[in-house]
Amino acid sequence: MHLLTSGRQCHTQTIRSLLGPEKSVQQPTSAGAEGTLPPKPRQKKGKAKPVPVTLDASEEKSVHWSQLEVLAQRVVDNATPDDIHDVAIRILRNVVGLRKKSFKFFSSTTKDSDDSKVKQSNANHAHIIGVLERVLEKLETLVARAPNREPSKAPRQNSRLEVSDLSNMFAFLEVQTASDTAEVHDASVSAEEDEGTTKRSSGRQHKGGKKKGAKKQQKNRKGETQLARVATGADNDGSWIDRVDFGISTVDNYDADDELDYYMMMYCYFVDFNAIRSYVAERWCDYWYDRSVSLCTLSVITNAAFELFHQLEIDLVQQLPPPYRGMANYDFMLSALFFDFGLDHVDYDSYEGLSKHESDERIWRDEADWLAFSSWATISWMLKGIPPNKVPHIPPSQRDPVVYGANDMHAWHKFEKAVTMQLFFEMADFKARKKNGVAPRVLPAEPELFLDIQRILETRRDRSPAIFSLHLWVDIHNIMETDVVHPFEQLQATAARLKKTLESHDPAKMFNVHGLRSSWTARRNEVSYFMLEDFTIETQREKFREVGIEEDPVPFYFLQNEPVWAGLLDFRAKLAESQMGHLFIMLSPEVDAAAYLYHAALAADPTIPGWEMMRKYRQTYRLDSLFGLGLMGESAQRVLKNFSQVIRSYYSAASSNFHQRTTSPEPLSGRRTFNHAVDIRLSLFTRYAADDDASFMEYIEEITKYRLQMTRDAWEVANNRHPTSGPAALDKEDSGPSSDGADPSTALVKHVAGKLDREREKELRRKATLSQLSPIDMLQLLDDTITSQLDGILTLNYFQLYDESVSLLAAIAEAFGPDLEKRASVECAGKPGYLGMIPKLLADDVKGATGTTREHEIVQTIVDVVKAHVSKLRGTWIPHQVEYQ
């Protein structure tokens, strides 16, 4: 039962020559051993008995294959074309296509078998496929009778169903009884949809290496496959990501079809790997060709791919019966797919007539590369050369030069060895540092691939996620060529700016707030040690001398040639700068005060130039927040009056602990509501800049939730369900608590938030719980999210905004004389940040001067100062420390 041609058998020896005499692929041994196909237990099947038709939902219904054609004919005779939904036709057509594809492979692998049971099984499969084809033909004939309805066109080979087709494929089969009520019906539909299925992504065959100057080519989709995904269960309502269900029988209900099922499990596992690999590689190509994607985005989705490989392995192992989970080992899967059965998408007949060299090249490109064989061989070769618990060193002058543009098997193997040798040497060093306690267990933003290689060096055993990750990592090096240094150069610029900013904005010095001192100090040290300095250089120099190497190590050699880690560190620095900047400005009301002064002047004079950082800051708030509503005043007087309400709790006795806040930005007494970009940034900050042990599934669930919520918010705005804008919403003020004792501002927040109608809310909830994310869907969602963050909220420099705001407040205080600044200091008992009280004091002055020339003078002074200040904000911002008296 081999699909290998004589050319492949010759090629096997060539492949093994790459591994050396001590390593070879382990072939499956006797049946029933761990890691082999399980034996088929004898099962006694009785003859099916007819089941009486009943409407009792507690009784199980079944239809025999022999009855399907009769049933289909009755439908055709009694139904109208409109009774047959296009979704049902598409699903049935897809089922037929998948069964034919599976039968084609399985029958080809068993064509030489003399087992009568195998032959009978093949005949049964052929019969079932024939029945389904005839049923499909009858239904399509009925649909074609409709005069105004275009027949559903047959899909192209390997095409996938739409997500909506599988959201609830049984929705059209409901049978209602007299006892059913509307409430019960709604509940049952929701329950069914909560257990909806999801399909896995299809794979795309990877096509060789990239040649510099060559035109970017599209990759054809090959062997697209679908697998069911089921929800994690009703006991986990917070889960937004479904687990994979391969539909494989357990030992207790094993049947004759399970051999094909196990093969398809392994095959589809590699299909998903290659789909992920192709997607990520194409995104790196986008950068190499036209710089159309950020290096930070590429690093994050690449590390997410590394994490996804682990999740795919977990899903695979969980679906295997416990005695046979050894089948998930890479060695076993390689044996089964490469040496025994072959790959379903490869046309082996086309190998006939090729020379040995041509056959070897075809097999390398079509099969070995698709199975990540070369990376498995490279890991085996590295383990032979690196003894346990040893850290190898090589003089810089003796490193093999990296030759790009490999286009045959031997050149690629040489290229892969050259780029991975330093990676393994560095990982051995990292492992030793961690073991000796001189480095944290997980380094800042350390990629999953690094941790995998360190585990391999420790256990001396490889795993498929590490092999897949290394294969993708080598692809990236082949794509980037000498541009591989770009992420490091970008990291150095970001880290230098962050260090200088943190040093010039110390909360302990500026606000007398010491709760953030430890995090400020730790972040500065991290930036210096891991980003601006080579933390390995001194110990490497010592080790070189110990082994007799007189050369000095090259500073940052590894980081300059490691685009993924350098990109993740750069993204970490950007997240830290944004998150810590947001915390910083919330320690005082100065930025909000400057925002209200600017918008008050803008209400009086719309010709005032734009303030870029303030515009971005305003966009971080929801439209229905008190902060956002307050800025919508139709006059300068109204905007200043609104600020009096918003600022009311900043320095009151009840909120005197405001300066002790050391957590992430949160709504203040329900008054400040940020949009979901802030929530997403916090999730990314937690994963990539704070908690290095956070799992992929945790933060991708949070991101999915927020993205779906953003979709809902957009629907609210599109349907005019957002709150009434502007000052009218703030008219419930000044008089204090309402008659029922509630804070009027709290009631306002509840009022403007509103609620969606019940049906729309239900639909959105279903979309959330049934969000069908294939691996590619996850990466695309993460890709879009990181890009929107980098183009959006991460371009807002909170520290720059703070400096600009304080400068404006100081200019306003100077324009109105020392008395205004003195009143502000008294108003907040001399606490730092007292300049934030200026808009409130000016609002009081305007109120007292209503209808007089003094009112106009106050407003005009604000306009003049703001216009002059904003006009100066065109140059480069230089971080500076603001001194307080």
Tab-separated table of N, CA and C in Angstrom, residues 543-625:
chain	number	residue	atom	x	y	z
A	543	LYS	N	33.881	33.858	27.729
A	543	LYS	CA	33.863	32.467	27.256
A	543	LYS	C	34.827	32.283	26.084
A	544	PHE	N	34.917	33.262	25.219
A	544	PHE	CA	35.862	33.177	24.111
A	544	PHE	C	37.290	33.007	24.638
A	545	ARG	N	37.635	33.782	25.646
A	545	ARG	CA	38.987	33.688	26.184
A	545	ARG	C	39.223	32.340	26.859
A	546	GLU	N	38.183	31.814	27.506
A	546	GLU	CA	38.341	30.532	28.195
A	546	GLU	C	38.643	29.396	27.231
A	547	VAL	N	38.078	29.446	26.035
A	547	VAL	CA	38.291	28.370	25.062
A	547	VAL	C	39.383	28.716	24.062
A	548	GLY	N	40.091	29.813	24.298
A	548	GLY	CA	41.229	30.154	23.453
A	548	GLY	C	40.914	30.934	22.205
A	549	ILE	N	39.761	31.576	22.132
A	549	ILE	CA	39.409	32.405	20.975
A	549	ILE	C	39.833	33.835	21.270
A	550	GLU	N	40.736	34.369	20.475
A	550	GLU	CA	41.275	35.708	20.706
A	550	GLU	C	40.403	36.801	20.098
A	551	GLU	N	39.517	36.443	19.185
A	551	GLU	CA	38.646	37.439	18.574
A	551	GLU	C	37.596	37.906	19.586
A	552	ASP	N	37.076	39.101	19.388
A	552	ASP	CA	35.980	39.612	20.198
A	552	ASP	C	34.650	39.322	19.513
A	553	PRO	N	33.624	39.008	20.292
A	553	PRO	CA	32.298	38.809	19.677
A	553	PRO	C	31.790	40.111	19.076
A	554	VAL	N	30.958	39.974	18.059
A	554	VAL	CA	30.381	41.149	17.390
A	554	VAL	C	29.159	41.614	18.173
A	555	PRO	N	29.148	42.859	18.663
A	555	PRO	CA	27.982	43.336	19.407
A	555	PRO	C	26.703	43.262	18.567
A	556	PHE	N	25.645	42.796	19.196
A	556	PHE	CA	24.314	42.731	18.595
A	556	PHE	C	24.273	41.872	17.328
A	557	TYR	N	25.228	40.948	17.196
A	557	TYR	CA	25.239	40.140	15.971
A	557	TYR	C	23.940	39.347	15.833
A	558	PHE	N	23.515	38.743	16.919
A	558	PHE	CA	22.309	37.912	16.845
A	558	PHE	C	21.068	38.765	16.614
A	559	LEU	N	20.907	39.847	17.371
A	559	LEU	CA	19.706	40.671	17.246
A	559	LEU	C	19.634	41.349	15.879
A	560	GLN	N	20.783	41.649	15.304
A	560	GLN	CA	20.783	42.237	13.968
A	560	GLN	C	20.336	41.250	12.897
A	561	ASN	N	20.446	39.973	13.192
A	561	ASN	CA	20.066	38.942	12.232
A	561	ASN	C	18.845	38.146	12.678
A	562	GLU	N	18.090	38.691	13.611
A	562	GLU	CA	16.906	38.008	14.124
A	562	GLU	C	15.716	38.964	14.018
A	563	PRO	N	15.006	38.989	12.901
A	563	PRO	CA	13.977	40.009	12.696
A	563	PRO	C	12.761	39.858	13.586
A	564	VAL	N	12.425	38.645	13.997
A	564	VAL	CA	11.199	38.447	14.771
A	564	VAL	C	11.364	39.015	16.180
A	565	TRP	N	12.422	38.644	16.875
A	565	TRP	CA	12.618	39.134	18.239
A	565	TRP	C	12.838	40.642	18.243
A	566	ALA	N	13.642	41.154	17.323
A	566	ALA	CA	13.868	42.598	17.260
A	566	ALA	C	12.543	43.334	17.027
A	567	GLY	N	11.696	42.792	16.157
A	567	GLY	CA	10.401	43.423	15.911
A	567	GLY	C	9.485	43.366	17.118
A	568	LEU	N	9.504	42.245	17.852
A	568	LEU	CA	8.682	42.133	19.060
A	568	LEU	C	9.160	43.090	20.153
A	569	LEU	N	10.484	43.259	20.289
A	569	LEU	CA	11.006	44.206	21.268
A	569	LEU	C	10.624	45.634	20.896
A	570	ASP	N	10.653	45.948	19.620
A	570	ASP	CA	10.243	47.270	19.164
A	570	ASP	C	8.768	47.506	19.466
A	571	PHE	N	7.944	46.512	19.207
A	571	PHE	CA	6.515	46.630	19.510
A	571	PHE	C	6.303	46.749	21.017
A	572	ARG	N	7.078	46.026	21.796
A	572	ARG	CA	6.994	46.114	23.253
A	572	ARG	C	7.294	47.537	23.721
A	573	ALA	N	8.324	48.143	23.150
A	573	ALA	CA	8.676	49.509	23.529
A	573	ALA	C	7.558	50.487	23.163
A	574	LYS	N	6.961	50.322	22.001
A	574	LYS	CA	5.869	51.210	21.581
A	574	LYS	C	4.659	51.057	22.505
A	575	LEU	N	4.324	49.822	22.858
A	575	LEU	CA	3.201	49.604	23.769
A	575	LEU	C	3.479	50.203	25.135
A	576	ALA	N	4.693	50.012	25.644
A	576	ALA	CA	5.048	50.555	26.953
A	576	ALA	C	4.971	52.074	26.946
A	577	GLU	N	5.459	52.696	25.903
A	577	GLU	CA	5.422	54.156	25.817
A	577	GLU	C	3.983	54.661	25.824
A	578	SER	N	3.104	54.000	25.116
A	578	SER	CA	1.708	54.440	25.047
A	578	SER	C	0.968	54.166	26.348
A	579	GLN	N	1.098	52.954	26.881
A	579	GLN	CA	0.370	52.595	28.101
A	579	GLN	C	0.847	53.420	29.293
A	580	MET	N	2.149	53.545	29.450
A	580	MET	CA	2.674	54.305	30.579
A	580	MET	C	2.405	55.791	30.409
A	581	GLY	N	2.388	56.269	29.174
A	581	GLY	CA	2.029	57.658	28.944
A	581	GLY	C	0.593	57.955	29.335
A	582	HIS	N	-0.302	57.010	29.046
A	582	HIS	CA	-1.705	57.198	29.420
A	582	HIS	C	-1.851	57.226	30.942
A	583	LEU	N	-1.147	56.328	31.628
A	583	LEU	CA	-1.156	56.360	33.085
A	583	LEU	C	-0.639	57.694	33.611
A	584	PHE	N	0.404	58.182	32.973
A	584	PHE	CA	1.048	59.407	33.432
A	584	PHE	C	0.098	60.593	33.370
A	585	ILE	N	-0.598	60.780	32.245
A	585	ILE	CA	-1.445	61.969	32.113
A	585	ILE	C	-2.683	61.885	32.990
A	586	MET	N	-3.032	60.678	33.443
A	586	MET	CA	-4.194	60.552	34.309
A	586	MET	C	-3.882	60.885	35.768
A	587	LEU	N	-2.617	61.151	36.056
A	587	LEU	CA	-2.248	61.523	37.417
A	587	LEU	C	-2.616	62.972	37.733
A	588	SER	N	-2.974	63.750	36.712
A	588	SER	CA	-3.408	65.133	36.940
A	588	SER	C	-4.371	65.516	35.825
A	589	PRO	N	-5.167	66.590	36.048
A	589	PRO	CA	-6.174	66.959	35.035
A	589	PRO	C	-5.671	67.933	33.974
A	590	GLU	N	-4.369	68.136	33.856
A	590	GLU	CA	-3.882	69.192	32.973
A	590	GLU	C	-4.210	68.948	31.499
A	591	VAL	N	-4.077	67.700	31.051
A	591	VAL	CA	-4.360	67.434	29.640
A	591	VAL	C	-5.834	67.672	29.335
A	592	ASP	N	-6.724	67.223	30.236
A	592	ASP	CA	-8.154	67.456	30.018
A	592	ASP	C	-8.463	68.944	30.060
A	593	ALA	N	-7.809	69.664	30.957
A	593	ALA	CA	-8.026	71.111	31.040
A	593	ALA	C	-7.604	71.789	29.742
A	594	ALA	N	-6.447	71.407	29.218
A	594	ALA	CA	-5.992	71.983	27.952
A	594	ALA	C	-6.948	71.628	26.820
A	595	ALA	N	-7.507	70.406	26.866
A	595	ALA	CA	-8.451	69.999	25.825
A	595	ALA	C	-9.681	70.905	25.823
A	596	TYR	N	-10.197	71.241	27.006
A	596	TYR	CA	-11.390	72.084	27.069
A	596	TYR	C	-11.072	73.532	26.691
A	597	LEU	N	-9.886	74.016	27.059
A	597	LEU	CA	-9.521	75.364	26.643
A	597	LEU	C	-9.379	75.446	25.130
A	598	TYR	N	-8.769	74.422	24.549
A	598	TYR	CA	-8.593	74.405	23.088
A	598	TYR	C	-9.949	74.366	22.379
A	599	HIS	N	-10.868	73.512	22.845
A	599	HIS	CA	-12.164	73.408	22.169
A	599	HIS	C	-13.057	74.610	22.459
A	600	ALA	N	-12.846	75.255	23.620
A	600	ALA	CA	-13.569	76.500	23.869
A	600	ALA	C	-13.122	77.582	22.883
A	601	ALA	N	-11.813	77.687	22.665
A	601	ALA	CA	-11.310	78.654	21.691
A	601	ALA	C	-11.768	78.290	20.284
A	602	LEU	N	-11.823	76.993	19.980
A	602	LEU	CA	-12.252	76.545	18.651
A	602	LEU	C	-13.723	76.868	18.421
A	603	ALA	N	-14.535	76.802	19.489
A	603	ALA	CA	-15.949	77.148	19.349
A	603	ALA	C	-16.115	78.628	19.047
A	604	ALA	N	-15.207	79.456	19.593
A	604	ALA	CA	-15.295	80.890	19.349
A	604	ALA	C	-14.648	81.287	18.035
A	605	ASP	N	-13.616	80.543	17.606
A	605	ASP	CA	-12.911	80.878	16.365
A	605	ASP	C	-12.531	79.593	15.641
A	606	PRO	N	-13.356	79.127	14.700
A	606	PRO	CA	-13.095	77.854	13.999
A	606	PRO	C	-11.835	77.879	13.133
A	607	THR	N	-11.212	79.039	12.952
A	607	THR	CA	-10.019	79.108	12.099
A	607	THR	C	-8.740	78.745	12.842
A	608	ILE	N	-8.834	78.419	14.113
A	608	ILE	CA	-7.646	78.050	14.890
A	608	ILE	C	-7.036	76.784	14.291
A	609	PRO	N	-5.710	76.722	14.125
A	609	PRO	CA	-5.073	75.532	13.529
A	609	PRO	C	-5.365	74.268	14.318
A	610	GLY	N	-5.243	73.138	13.642
A	610	GLY	CA	-5.480	71.861	14.296
A	610	GLY	C	-4.353	71.498	15.255
A	611	TRP	N	-4.713	70.791	16.313
A	611	TRP	CA	-3.756	70.309	17.302
A	611	TRP	C	-3.747	68.786	17.183
A	612	GLU	N	-2.744	68.250	16.512
A	612	GLU	CA	-2.749	66.847	16.118
A	612	GLU	C	-2.851	65.909	17.304
A	613	MET	N	-2.014	66.071	18.306
A	613	MET	CA	-2.025	65.168	19.451
A	613	MET	C	-3.337	65.263	20.229
A	614	MET	N	-3.891	66.453	20.318
A	614	MET	CA	-5.159	66.606	21.033
A	614	MET	C	-6.295	65.948	20.254
A	615	ARG	N	-6.231	66.045	18.932
A	615	ARG	CA	-7.264	65.369	18.126
A	615	ARG	C	-7.233	63.863	18.360
A	616	LYS	N	-6.035	63.285	18.372
A	616	LYS	CA	-5.919	61.846	18.611
A	616	LYS	C	-6.358	61.477	20.020
A	617	TYR	N	-6.065	62.350	20.987
A	617	TYR	CA	-6.471	62.078	22.368
A	617	TYR	C	-7.990	62.071	22.489
A	618	ARG	N	-8.644	63.011	21.839
A	618	ARG	CA	-10.104	63.050	21.889
A	618	ARG	C	-10.704	61.787	21.284
A	619	GLN	N	-10.043	61.237	20.259
A	619	GLN	CA	-10.575	60.039	19.605
A	619	GLN	C	-10.468	58.793	20.476
A	620	THR	N	-9.717	58.858	21.563
A	620	THR	CA	-9.647	57.693	22.445
A	620	THR	C	-10.886	57.566	23.318
A	621	TYR	N	-11.729	58.579	23.340
A	621	TYR	CA	-12.945	58.544	24.136
A	621	TYR	C	-14.139	58.150	23.272
A	622	ARG	N	-15.071	57.477	23.875
A	622	ARG	CA	-16.330	57.174	23.195
A	622	ARG	C	-17.139	58.456	23.002
A	623	LEU	N	-17.977	58.429	21.983
A	623	LEU	CA	-18.817	59.598	21.727
A	623	LEU	C	-19.782	59.872	22.870
A	624	ASP	N	-20.178	58.820	23.592
A	624	ASP	CA	-21.170	59.006	24.645
A	624	ASP	C	-20.536	59.234	26.015
A	625	SER	N	-19.237	59.483	26.079
A	625	SER	CA	-18.603	59.769	27.367
A	625	SER	C	-18.855	61.222	27.750
